[in-house]
GROMACS .gro file of C-alpha atoms in nm:
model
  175
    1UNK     CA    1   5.557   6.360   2.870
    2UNK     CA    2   5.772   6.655   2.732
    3UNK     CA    3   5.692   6.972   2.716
    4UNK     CA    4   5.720   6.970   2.347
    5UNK     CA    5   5.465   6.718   2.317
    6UNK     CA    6   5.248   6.889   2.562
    7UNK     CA    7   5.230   7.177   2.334
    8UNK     CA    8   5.119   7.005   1.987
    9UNK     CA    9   4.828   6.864   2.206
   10UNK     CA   10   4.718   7.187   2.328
   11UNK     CA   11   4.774   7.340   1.947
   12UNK     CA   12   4.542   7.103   1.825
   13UNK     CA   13   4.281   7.087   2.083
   14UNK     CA   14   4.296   7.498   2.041
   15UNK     CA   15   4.261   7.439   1.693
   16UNK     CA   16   3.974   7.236   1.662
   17UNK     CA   17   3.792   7.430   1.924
   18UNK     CA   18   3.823   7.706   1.683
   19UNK     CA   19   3.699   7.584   1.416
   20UNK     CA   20   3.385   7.445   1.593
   21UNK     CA   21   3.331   7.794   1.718
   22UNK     CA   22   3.304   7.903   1.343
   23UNK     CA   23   3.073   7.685   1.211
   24UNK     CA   24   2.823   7.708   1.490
   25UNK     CA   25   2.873   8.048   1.423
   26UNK     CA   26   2.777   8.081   1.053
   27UNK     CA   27   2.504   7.831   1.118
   28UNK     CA   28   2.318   8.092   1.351
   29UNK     CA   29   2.390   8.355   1.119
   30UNK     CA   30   2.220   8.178   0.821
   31UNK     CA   31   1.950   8.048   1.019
   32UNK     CA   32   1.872   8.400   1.147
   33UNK     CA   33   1.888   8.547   0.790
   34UNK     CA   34   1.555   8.606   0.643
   35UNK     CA   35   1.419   8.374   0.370
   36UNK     CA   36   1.390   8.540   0.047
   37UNK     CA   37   0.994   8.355  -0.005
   38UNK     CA   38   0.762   8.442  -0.303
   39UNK     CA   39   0.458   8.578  -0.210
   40UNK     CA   40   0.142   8.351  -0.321
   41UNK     CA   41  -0.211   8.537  -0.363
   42UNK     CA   42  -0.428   8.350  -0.233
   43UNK     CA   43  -0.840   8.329  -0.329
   44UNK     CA   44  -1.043   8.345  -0.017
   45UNK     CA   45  -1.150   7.973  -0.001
   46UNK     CA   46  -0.773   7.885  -0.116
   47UNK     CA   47  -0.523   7.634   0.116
   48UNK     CA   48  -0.151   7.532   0.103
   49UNK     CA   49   0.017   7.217   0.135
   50UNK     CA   50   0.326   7.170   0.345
   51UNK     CA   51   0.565   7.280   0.095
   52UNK     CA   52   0.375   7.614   0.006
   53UNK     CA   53   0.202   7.510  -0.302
   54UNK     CA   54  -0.179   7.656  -0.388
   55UNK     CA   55  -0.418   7.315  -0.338
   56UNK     CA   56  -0.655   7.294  -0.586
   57UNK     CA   57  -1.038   7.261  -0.470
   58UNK     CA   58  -1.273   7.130  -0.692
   59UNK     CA   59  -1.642   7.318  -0.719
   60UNK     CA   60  -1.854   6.993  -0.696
   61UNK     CA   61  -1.706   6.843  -0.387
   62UNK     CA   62  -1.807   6.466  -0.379
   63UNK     CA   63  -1.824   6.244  -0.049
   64UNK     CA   64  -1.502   5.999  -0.031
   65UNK     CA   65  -1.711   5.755   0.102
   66UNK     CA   66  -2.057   5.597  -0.034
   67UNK     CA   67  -2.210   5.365   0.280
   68UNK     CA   68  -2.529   5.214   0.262
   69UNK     CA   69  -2.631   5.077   0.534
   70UNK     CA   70  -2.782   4.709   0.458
   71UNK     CA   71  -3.202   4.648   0.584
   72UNK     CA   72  -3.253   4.505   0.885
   73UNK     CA   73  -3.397   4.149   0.964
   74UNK     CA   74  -3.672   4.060   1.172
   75UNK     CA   75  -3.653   3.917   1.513
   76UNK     CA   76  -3.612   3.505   1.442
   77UNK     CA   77  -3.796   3.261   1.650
   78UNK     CA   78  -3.534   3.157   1.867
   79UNK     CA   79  -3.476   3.621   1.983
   80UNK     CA   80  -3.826   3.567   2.086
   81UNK     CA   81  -3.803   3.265   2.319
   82UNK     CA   82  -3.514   3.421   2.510
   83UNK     CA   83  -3.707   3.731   2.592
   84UNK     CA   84  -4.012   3.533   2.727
   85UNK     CA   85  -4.065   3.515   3.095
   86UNK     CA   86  -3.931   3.184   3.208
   87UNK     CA   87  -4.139   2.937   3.407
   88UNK     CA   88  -4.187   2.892   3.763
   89UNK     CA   89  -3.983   2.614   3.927
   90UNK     CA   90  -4.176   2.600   4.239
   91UNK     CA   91  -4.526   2.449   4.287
   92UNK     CA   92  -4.788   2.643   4.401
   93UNK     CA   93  -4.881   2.400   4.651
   94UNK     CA   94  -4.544   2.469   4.867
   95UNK     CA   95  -4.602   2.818   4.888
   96UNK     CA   96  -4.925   2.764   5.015
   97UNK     CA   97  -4.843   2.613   5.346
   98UNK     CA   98  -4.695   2.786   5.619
   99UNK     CA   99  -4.320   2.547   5.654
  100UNK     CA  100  -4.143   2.537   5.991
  101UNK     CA  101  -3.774   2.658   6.027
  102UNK     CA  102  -3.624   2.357   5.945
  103UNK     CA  103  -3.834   2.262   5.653
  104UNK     CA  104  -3.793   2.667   5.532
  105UNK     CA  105  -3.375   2.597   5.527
  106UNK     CA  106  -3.363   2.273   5.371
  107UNK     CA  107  -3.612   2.419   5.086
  108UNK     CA  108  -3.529   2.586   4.795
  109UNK     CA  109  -3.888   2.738   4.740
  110UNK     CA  110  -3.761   3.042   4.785
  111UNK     CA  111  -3.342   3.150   4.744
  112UNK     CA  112  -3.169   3.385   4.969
  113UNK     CA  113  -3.034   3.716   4.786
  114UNK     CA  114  -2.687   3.554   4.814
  115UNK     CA  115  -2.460   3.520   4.481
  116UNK     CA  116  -2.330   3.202   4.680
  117UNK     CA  117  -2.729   3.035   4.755
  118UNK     CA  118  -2.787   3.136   4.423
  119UNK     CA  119  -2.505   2.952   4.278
  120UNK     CA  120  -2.615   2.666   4.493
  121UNK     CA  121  -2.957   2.658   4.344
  122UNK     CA  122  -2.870   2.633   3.994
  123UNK     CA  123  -2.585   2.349   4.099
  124UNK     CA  124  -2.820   2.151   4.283
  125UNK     CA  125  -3.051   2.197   3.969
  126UNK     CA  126  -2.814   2.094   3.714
  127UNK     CA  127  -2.664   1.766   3.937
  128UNK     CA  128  -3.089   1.662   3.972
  129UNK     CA  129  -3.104   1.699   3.614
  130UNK     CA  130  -2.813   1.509   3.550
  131UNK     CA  131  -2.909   1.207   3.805
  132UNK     CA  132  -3.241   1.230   3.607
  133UNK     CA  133  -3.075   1.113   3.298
  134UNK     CA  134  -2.879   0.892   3.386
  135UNK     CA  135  -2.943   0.495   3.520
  136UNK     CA  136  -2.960   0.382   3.900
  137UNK     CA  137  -2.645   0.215   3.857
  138UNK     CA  138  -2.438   0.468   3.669
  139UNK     CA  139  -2.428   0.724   3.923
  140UNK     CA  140  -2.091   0.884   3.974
  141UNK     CA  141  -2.002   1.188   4.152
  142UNK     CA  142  -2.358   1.399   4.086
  143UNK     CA  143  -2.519   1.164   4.415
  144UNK     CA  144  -2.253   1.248   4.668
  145UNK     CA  145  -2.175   1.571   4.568
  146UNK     CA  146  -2.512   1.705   4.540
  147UNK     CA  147  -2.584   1.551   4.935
  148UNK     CA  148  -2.255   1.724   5.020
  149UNK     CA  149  -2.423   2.068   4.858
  150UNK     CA  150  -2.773   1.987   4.982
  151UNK     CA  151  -2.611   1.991   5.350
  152UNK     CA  152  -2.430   2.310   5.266
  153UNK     CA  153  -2.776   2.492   5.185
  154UNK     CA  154  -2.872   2.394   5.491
  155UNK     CA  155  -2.568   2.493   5.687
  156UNK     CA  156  -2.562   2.869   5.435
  157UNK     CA  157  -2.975   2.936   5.557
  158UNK     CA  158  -3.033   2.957   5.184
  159UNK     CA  159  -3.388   2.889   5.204
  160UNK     CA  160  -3.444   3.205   5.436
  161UNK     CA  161  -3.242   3.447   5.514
  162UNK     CA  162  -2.923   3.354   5.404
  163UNK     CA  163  -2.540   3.323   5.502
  164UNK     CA  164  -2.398   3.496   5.776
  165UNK     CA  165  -2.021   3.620   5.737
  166UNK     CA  166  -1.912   3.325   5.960
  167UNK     CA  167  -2.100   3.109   5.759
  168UNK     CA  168  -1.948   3.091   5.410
  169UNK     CA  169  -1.645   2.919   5.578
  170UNK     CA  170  -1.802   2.730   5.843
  171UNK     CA  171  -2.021   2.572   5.563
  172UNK     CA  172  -1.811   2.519   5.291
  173UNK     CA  173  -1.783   2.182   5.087
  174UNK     CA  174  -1.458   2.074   5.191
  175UNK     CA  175  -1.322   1.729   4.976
   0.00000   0.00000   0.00000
């Protein structure tokens, strides 16, 4: 590179560097001059919007929104019913009688305070309903599966005092 050239490059760089220097120069100056702003008298309950102007407040202010709130509806029939106690499932006559170990952990008189017994309860419940309905001959999965949770009640101590920590997987249905 030559020397000459060297020194047109460093002319112009000088150059423009200059003449950035100005500009952000008069820029501060005008930003730091004051601003020549009329003075607005305001009332005492007056406002301004964003670009300075007096708002104008009416004397009657009036709500934006009218909401009326529709009446309310009784209770129907079927709110009731699910607010009634529900029936007992158990006969009296099993909680009469004093039942040995064995026939306290196969029953489901009473249910262990275990979300997993509990669970088991109302499958065992819905798989007796279910073989209920339906014809000797028709029965599909609801006979074997509900022996296969019937031995797992058993196994959890549902009927007394429920699983252990061992238990869940020593017990679990396995397919």
């Amino acid at each position: 590179m030559s020397a000459h050239y060297r020194t047109l490059i460093y002319f112009t760089l000088s150059t423009i560097a200059l003449s950035l220097l100005f500009i952000c120069a008069t820029q501060a100056q005008e930003k730091d001059a004051p601003l020549t702003t009329e003075s607005i008298t305001l009332p005492a309950d007056g406002a301004l919007d964003s670009e300075g102007n007096p708002l104008v407040i009416p004397d009657n202010p009036t709500g934006a929104l009218n909401y009326r709130a529709s009446p309310t509806q009784p209770k129907s029939h079927r709110d009731k019913r699910a607010t009634q106690k529900p029936k007992q499932k158990r006969t009296k006559k099993l909680s009469q009688k004093k039942l040995s170990r064995k026939q306290q952990l196969a029953s489901r008189q009473h249910v262990a305070d275990d979300p997993s017994c509990r669970w088991l309860d109302k499958r065992m419940s819905h798989l007796e309903k279910s073989l209920k309905r339906q014809a000797k001959q028709d029965y599909g999965y609801q006979d074997k599966e509900l022996r296969a949770r019937q031995s797992e009640w058993v196994c959890m101590k549902c009927g007394a005092e429920g699983p252990s920590q061992s238990d869940h997987h020593k017990c679990q249905y396995r397919r």
